[in-house]
PDB file of C-alpha atoms and ligand atoms in Angstrom:
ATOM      1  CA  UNK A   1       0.000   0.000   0.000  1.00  0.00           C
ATOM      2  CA  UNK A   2       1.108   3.650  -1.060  1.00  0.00           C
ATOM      3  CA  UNK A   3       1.411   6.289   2.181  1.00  0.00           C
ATOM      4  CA  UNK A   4      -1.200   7.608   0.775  1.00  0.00           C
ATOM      5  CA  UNK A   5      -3.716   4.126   0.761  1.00  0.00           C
ATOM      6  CA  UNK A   6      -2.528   3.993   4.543  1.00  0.00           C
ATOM      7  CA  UNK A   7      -3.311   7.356   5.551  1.00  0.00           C
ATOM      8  CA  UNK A   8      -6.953   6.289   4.189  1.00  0.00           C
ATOM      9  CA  UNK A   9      -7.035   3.330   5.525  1.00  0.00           C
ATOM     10  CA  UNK A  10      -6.287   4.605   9.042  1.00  0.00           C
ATOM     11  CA  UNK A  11      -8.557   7.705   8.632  1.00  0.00           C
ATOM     12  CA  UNK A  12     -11.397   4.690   7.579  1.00  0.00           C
ATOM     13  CA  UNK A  13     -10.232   2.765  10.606  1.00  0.00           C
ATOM     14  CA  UNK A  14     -10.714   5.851  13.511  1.00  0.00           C
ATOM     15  CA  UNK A  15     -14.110   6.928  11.764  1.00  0.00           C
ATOM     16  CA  UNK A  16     -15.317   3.444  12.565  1.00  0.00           C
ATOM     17  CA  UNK A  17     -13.969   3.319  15.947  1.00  0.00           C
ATOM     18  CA  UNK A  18     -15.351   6.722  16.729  1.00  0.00           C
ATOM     19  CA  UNK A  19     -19.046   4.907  15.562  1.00  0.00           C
ATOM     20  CA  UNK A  20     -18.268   2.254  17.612  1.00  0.00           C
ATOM     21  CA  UNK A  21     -18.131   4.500  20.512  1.00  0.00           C
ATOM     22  CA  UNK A  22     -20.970   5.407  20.392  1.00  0.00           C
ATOM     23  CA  UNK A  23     -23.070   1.682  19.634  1.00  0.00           C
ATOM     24  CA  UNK A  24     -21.302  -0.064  22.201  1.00  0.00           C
ATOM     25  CA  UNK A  25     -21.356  -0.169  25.840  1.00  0.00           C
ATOM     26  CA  UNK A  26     -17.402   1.250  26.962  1.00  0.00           C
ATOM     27  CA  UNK A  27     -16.783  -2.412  28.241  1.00  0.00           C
ATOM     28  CA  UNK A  28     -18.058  -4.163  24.513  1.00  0.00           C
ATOM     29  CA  UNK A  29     -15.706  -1.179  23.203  1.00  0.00           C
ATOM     30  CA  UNK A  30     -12.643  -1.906  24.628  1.00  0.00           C
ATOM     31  CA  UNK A  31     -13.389  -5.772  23.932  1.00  0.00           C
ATOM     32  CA  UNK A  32     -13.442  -4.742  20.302  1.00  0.00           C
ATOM     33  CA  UNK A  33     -10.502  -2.606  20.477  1.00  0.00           C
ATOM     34  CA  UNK A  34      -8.423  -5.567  22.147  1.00  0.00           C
ATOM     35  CA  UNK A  35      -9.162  -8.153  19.573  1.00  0.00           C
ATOM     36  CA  UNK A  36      -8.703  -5.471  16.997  1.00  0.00           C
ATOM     37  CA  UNK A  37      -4.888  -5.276  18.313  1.00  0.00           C
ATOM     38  CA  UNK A  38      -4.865  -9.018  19.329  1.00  0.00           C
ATOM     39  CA  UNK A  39      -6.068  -9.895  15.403  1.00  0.00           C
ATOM     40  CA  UNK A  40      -2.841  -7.092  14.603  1.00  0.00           C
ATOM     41  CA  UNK A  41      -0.293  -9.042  16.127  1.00  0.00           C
ATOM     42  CA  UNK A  42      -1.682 -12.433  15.333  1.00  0.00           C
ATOM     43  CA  UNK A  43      -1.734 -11.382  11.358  1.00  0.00           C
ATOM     44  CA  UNK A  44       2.035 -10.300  12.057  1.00  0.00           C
ATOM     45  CA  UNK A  45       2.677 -13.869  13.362  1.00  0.00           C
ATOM     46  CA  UNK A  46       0.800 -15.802  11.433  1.00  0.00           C
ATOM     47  CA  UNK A  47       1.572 -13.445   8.026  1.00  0.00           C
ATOM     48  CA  UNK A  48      -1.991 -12.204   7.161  1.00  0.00           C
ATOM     49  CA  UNK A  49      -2.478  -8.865   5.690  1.00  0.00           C
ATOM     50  CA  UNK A  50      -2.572  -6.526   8.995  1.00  0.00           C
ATOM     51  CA  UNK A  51      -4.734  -3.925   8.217  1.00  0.00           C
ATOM     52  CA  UNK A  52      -7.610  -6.041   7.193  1.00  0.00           C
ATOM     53  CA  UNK A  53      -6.961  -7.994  10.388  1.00  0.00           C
ATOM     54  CA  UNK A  54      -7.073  -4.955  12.786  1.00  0.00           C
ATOM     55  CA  UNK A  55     -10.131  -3.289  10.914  1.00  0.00           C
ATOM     56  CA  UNK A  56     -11.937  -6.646  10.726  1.00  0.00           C
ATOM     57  CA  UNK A  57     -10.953  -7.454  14.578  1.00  0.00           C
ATOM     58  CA  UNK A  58     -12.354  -3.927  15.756  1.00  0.00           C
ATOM     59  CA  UNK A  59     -15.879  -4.154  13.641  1.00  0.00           C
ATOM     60  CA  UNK A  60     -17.146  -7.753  14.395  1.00  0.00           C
ATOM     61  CA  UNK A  61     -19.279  -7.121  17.237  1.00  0.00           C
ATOM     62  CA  UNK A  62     -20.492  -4.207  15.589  1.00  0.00           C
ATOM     63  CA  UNK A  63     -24.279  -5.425  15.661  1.00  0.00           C
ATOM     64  CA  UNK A  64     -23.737  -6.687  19.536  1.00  0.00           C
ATOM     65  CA  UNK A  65     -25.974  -3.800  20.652  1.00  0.00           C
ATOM     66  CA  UNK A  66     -28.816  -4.933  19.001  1.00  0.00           C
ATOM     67  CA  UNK A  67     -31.320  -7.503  21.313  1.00  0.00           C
ATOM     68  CA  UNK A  68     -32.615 -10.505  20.450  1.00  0.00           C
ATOM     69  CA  UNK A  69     -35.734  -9.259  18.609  1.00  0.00           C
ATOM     70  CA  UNK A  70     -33.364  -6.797  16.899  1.00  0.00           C
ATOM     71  CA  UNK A  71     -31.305  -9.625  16.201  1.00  0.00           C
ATOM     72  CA  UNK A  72     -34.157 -11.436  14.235  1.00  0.00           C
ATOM     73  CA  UNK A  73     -35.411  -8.549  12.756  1.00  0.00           C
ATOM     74  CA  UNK A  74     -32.303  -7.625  11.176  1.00  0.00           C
ATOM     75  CA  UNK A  75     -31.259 -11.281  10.004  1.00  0.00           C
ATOM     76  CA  UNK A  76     -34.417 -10.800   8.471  1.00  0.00           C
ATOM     77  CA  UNK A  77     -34.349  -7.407   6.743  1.00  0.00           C
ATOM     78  CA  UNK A  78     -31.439  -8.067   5.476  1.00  0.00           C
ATOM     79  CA  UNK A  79     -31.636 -11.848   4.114  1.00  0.00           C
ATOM     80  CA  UNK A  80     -29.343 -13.430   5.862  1.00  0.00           C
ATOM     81  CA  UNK A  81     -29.969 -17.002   5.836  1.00  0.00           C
ATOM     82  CA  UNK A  82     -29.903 -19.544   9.149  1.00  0.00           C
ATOM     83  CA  UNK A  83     -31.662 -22.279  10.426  1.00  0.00           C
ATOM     84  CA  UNK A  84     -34.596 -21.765  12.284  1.00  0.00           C
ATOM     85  CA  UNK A  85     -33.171 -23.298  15.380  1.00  0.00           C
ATOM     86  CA  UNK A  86     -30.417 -20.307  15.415  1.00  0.00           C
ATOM     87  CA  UNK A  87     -33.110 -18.082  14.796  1.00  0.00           C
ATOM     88  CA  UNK A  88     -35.084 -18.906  17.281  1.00  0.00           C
ATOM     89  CA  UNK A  89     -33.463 -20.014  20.297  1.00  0.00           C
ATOM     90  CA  UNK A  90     -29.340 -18.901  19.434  1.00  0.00           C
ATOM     91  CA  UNK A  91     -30.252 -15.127  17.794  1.00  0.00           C
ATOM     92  CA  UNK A  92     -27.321 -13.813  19.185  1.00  0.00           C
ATOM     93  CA  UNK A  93     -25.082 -16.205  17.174  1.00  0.00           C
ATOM     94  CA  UNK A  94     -26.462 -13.847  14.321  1.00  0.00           C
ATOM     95  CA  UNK A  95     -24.616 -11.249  14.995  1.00  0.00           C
ATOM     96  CA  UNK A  96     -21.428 -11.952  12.968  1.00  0.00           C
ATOM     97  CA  UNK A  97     -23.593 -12.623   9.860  1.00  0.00           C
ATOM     98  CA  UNK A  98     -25.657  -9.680  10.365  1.00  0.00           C
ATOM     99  CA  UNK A  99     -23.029  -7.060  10.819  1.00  0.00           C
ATOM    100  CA  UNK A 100     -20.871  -8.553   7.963  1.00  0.00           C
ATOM    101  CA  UNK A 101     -24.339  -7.820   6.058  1.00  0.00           C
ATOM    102  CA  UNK A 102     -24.794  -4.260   7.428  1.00  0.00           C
ATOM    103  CA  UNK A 103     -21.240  -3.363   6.820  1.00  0.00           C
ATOM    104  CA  UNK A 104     -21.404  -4.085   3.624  1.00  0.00           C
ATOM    105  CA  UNK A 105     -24.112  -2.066   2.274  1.00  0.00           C
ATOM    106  CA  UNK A 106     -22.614   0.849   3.859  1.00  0.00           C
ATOM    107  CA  UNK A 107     -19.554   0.783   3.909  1.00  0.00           C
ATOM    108  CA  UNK A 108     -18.342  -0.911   0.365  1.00  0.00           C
ATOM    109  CA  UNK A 109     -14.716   0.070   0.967  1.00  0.00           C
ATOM    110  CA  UNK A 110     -14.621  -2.653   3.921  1.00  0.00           C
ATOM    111  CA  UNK A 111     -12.319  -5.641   1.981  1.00  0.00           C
ATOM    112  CA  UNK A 112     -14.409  -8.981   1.601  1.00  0.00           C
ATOM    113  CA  UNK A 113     -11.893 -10.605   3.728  1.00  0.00           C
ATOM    114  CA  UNK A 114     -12.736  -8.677   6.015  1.00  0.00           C
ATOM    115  CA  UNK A 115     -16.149  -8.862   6.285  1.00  0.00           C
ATOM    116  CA  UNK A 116     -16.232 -12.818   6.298  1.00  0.00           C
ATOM    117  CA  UNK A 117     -13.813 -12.722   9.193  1.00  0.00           C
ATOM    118  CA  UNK A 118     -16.588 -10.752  10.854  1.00  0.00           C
ATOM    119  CA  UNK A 119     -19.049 -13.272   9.539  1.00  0.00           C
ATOM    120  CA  UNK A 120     -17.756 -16.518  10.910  1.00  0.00           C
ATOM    121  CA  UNK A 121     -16.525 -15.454  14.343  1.00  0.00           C
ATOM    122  CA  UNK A 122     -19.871 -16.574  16.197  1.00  0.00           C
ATOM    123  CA  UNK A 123     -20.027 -19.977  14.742  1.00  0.00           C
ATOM    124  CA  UNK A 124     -17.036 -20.489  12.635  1.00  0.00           C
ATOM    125  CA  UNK A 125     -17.554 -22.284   9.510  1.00  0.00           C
ATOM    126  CA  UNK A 126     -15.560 -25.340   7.695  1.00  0.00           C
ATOM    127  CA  UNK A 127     -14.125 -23.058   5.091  1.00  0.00           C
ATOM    128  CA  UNK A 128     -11.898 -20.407   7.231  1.00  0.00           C
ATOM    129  CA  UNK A 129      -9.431 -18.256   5.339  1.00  0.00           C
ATOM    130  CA  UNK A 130      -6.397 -17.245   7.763  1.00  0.00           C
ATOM    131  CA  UNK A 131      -7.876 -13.805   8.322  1.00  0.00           C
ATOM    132  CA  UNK A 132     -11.063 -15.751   9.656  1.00  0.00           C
ATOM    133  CA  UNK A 133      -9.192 -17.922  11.709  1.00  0.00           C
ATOM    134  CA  UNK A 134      -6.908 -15.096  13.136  1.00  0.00           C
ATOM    135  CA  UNK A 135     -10.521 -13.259  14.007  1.00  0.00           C
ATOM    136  CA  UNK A 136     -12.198 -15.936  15.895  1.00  0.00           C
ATOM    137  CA  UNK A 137      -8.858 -16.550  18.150  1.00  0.00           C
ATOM    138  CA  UNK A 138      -8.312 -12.900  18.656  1.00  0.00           C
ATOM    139  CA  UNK A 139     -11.941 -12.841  19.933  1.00  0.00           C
ATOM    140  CA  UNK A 140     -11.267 -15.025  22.684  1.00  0.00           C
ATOM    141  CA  UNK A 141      -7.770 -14.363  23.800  1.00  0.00           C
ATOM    142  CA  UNK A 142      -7.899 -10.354  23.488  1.00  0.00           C
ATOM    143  CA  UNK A 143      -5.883  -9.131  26.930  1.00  0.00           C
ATOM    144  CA  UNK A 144      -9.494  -8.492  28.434  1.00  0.00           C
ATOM    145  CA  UNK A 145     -10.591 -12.008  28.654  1.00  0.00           C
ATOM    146  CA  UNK A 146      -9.728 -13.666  31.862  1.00  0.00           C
ATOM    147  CA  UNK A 147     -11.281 -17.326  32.351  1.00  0.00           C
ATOM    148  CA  UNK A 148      -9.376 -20.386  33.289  1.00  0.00           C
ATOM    149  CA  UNK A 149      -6.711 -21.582  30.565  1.00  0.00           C
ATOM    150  CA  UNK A 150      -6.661 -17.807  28.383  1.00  0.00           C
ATOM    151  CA  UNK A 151      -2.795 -17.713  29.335  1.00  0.00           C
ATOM    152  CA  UNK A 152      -2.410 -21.284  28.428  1.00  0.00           C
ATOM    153  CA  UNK A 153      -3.738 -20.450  24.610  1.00  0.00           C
ATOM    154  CA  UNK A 154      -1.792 -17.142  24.794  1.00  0.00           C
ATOM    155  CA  UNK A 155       1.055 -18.867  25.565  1.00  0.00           C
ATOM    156  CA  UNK A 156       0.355 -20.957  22.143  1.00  0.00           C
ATOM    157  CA  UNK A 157       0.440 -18.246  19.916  1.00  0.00           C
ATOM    158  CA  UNK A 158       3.252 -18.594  17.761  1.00  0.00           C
ATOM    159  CA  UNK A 159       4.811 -21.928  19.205  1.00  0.00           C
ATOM    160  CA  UNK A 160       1.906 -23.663  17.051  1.00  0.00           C
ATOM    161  CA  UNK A 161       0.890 -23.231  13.799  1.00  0.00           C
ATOM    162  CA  UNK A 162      -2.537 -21.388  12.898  1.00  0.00           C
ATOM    163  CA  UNK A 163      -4.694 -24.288  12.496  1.00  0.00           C
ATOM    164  CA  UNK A 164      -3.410 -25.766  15.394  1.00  0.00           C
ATOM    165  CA  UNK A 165      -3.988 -22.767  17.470  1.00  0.00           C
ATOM    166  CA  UNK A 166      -7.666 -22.201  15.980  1.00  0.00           C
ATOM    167  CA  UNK A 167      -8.427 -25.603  17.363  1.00  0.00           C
ATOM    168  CA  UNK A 168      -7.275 -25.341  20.710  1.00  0.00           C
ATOM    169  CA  UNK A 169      -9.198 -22.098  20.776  1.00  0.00           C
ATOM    170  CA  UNK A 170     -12.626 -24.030  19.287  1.00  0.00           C
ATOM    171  CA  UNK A 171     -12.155 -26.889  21.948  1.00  0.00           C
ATOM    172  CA  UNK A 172     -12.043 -24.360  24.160  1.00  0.00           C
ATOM    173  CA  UNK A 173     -14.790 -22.726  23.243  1.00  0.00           C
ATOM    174  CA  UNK A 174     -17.022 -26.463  22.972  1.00  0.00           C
ATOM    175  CA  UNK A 175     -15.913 -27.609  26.558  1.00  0.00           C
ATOM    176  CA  UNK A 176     -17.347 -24.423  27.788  1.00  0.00           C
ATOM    177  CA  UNK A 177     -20.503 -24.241  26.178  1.00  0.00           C
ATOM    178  CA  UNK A 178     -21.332 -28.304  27.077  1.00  0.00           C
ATOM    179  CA  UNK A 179     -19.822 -27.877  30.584  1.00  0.00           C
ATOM    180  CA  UNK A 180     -21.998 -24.537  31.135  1.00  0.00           C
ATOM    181  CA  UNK A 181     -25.418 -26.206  29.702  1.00  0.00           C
ATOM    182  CA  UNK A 182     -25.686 -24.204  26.811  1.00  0.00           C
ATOM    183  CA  UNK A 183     -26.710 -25.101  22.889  1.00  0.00           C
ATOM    184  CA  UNK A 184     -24.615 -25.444  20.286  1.00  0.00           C
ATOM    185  CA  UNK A 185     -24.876 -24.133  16.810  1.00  0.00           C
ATOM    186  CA  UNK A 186     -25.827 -26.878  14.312  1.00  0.00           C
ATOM    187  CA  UNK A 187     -22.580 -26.526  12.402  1.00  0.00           C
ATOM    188  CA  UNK A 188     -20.323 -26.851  15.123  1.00  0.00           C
ATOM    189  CA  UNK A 189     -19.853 -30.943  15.301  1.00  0.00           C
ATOM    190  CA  UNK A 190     -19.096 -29.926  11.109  1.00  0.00           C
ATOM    191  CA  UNK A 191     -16.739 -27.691  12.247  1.00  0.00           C
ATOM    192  CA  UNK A 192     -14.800 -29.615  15.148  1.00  0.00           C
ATOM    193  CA  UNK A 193     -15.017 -33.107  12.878  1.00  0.00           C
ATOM    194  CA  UNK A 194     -13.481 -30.717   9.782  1.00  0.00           C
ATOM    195  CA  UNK A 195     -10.424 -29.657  11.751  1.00  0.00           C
ATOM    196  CA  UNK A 196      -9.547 -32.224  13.547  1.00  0.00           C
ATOM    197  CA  UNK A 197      -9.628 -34.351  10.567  1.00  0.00           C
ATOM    198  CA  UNK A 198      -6.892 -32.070   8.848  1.00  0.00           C
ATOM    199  CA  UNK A 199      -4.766 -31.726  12.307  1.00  0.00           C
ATOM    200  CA  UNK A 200      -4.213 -35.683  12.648  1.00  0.00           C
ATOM    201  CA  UNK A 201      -3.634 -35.529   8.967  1.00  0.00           C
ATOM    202  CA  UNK A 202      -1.123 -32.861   9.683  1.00  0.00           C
ATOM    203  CA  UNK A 203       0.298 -34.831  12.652  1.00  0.00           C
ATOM    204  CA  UNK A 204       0.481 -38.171  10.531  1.00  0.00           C
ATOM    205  CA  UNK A 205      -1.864 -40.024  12.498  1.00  0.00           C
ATOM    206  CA  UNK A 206      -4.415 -42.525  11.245  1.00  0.00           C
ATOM    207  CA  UNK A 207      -7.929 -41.058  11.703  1.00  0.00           C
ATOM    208  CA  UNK A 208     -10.047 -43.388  13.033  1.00  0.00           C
ATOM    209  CA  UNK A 209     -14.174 -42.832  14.245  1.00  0.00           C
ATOM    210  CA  UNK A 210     -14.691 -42.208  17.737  1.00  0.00           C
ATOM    211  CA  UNK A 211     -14.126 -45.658  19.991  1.00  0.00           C
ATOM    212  CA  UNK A 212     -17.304 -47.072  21.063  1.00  0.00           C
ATOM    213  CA  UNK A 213     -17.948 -48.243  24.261  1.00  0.00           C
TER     214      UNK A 213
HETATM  215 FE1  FE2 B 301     -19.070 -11.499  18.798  1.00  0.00          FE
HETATM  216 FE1  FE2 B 302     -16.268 -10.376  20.472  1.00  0.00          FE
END
């Protein structure tokens, strides 16, 4: 990018943080701003195109103001289509998909990579580009997050590769939602099977069904 490109990209880049501001409540804000720098340095690790990464990491819980009815209304208005169950009894799983959506009717300049990072960070999705993958960790390790374990994936950053790290982060974020009650998104046994899949590939080791008992 020229100096020029950059000076645009950052003036782009405070406008939306300024808007942010003022949707979110201050501790939703400084969430965003955290994975925003977390998704910075992870793209500098991981060698993903950093601006995209830090605009994408500060926007994707741009539509986390909006309430469940909100939720549905806009997933609605704006044709984004889920399953029924999500609709219904997950609607704040929307809100990737829906601010994607809404970005991108007004604000065009926001890169596609961008806005599928945004997208996919709720649910994830079988089909994650790096920038994706760099999103949805960045969400959950940001310096704000404190829960049992965070240092133990921070700590992973870098010593594993990307893949690797995304699926430490999505096991994670699995144990927690079984061990706390709470539903899963239909995709997610997609998801978990996908990956894991491609890490025993990547560690050589036959892959096998789950052992009966
Ligand atoms: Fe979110
Ligand atoms: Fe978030």
């Amino acid at each position: 990018m020229s100096a020029a490109d950059d000076a645009l990209a950052d003036a782009f880049f405070e406008a939306r943080k300024a808007d942010l501001e003022r949707r979110l409540k201050p501790k939703r804000f400084r969430h965003s701003l955290g994975v925003s720098q977390t998704a910075e340095t992870l793209a500098r690790t991981y060698g993903a195109d950093v601006s995209t990464a830090r605009l994408a990491g500060l926007l994707h819980d741009w539509d986390k103001c909006l309430d469940d009815q909100a939720i549905r209304d806009r997933a609605r208005d704006l044709g984004t289509d889920v399953p029924d169950l999500v609709l219904q009894a997950m609607p704040q799983l929307l809100h990737g998909p829906t601010a994607a959506r809404a970005l991108a009717r007004e604000f065009p300049q926001i890169p596609p990579e961008a806005l599928s990072a945004i997208e996919k960070h709720t649910a994830a999705s079988v089909d994650m580009s790096d920038l994706d993958l760099i999103v949805y960790v960045a969400d959950v390790i940001e310096p704000s997050r404190s829960f049992d374990g965070v240092d133990k994936l921070r700590r992973a950053v870098g010593r594993v590769g990307l893949e690797d790290l995304f699926v430490l982060v999505f096991q994670h974020s699995l144990e927690n939602l079984v061990a706390t009650g709470k539903r899963l998104h239909p995709d997610t046994v997609d998801v978990w099977n996908h990956y894991v899949e491609r890490k025993l590939k990547r560690e050589g080791t036959p892959s096998g069904a789950a052992k009966g008992r």
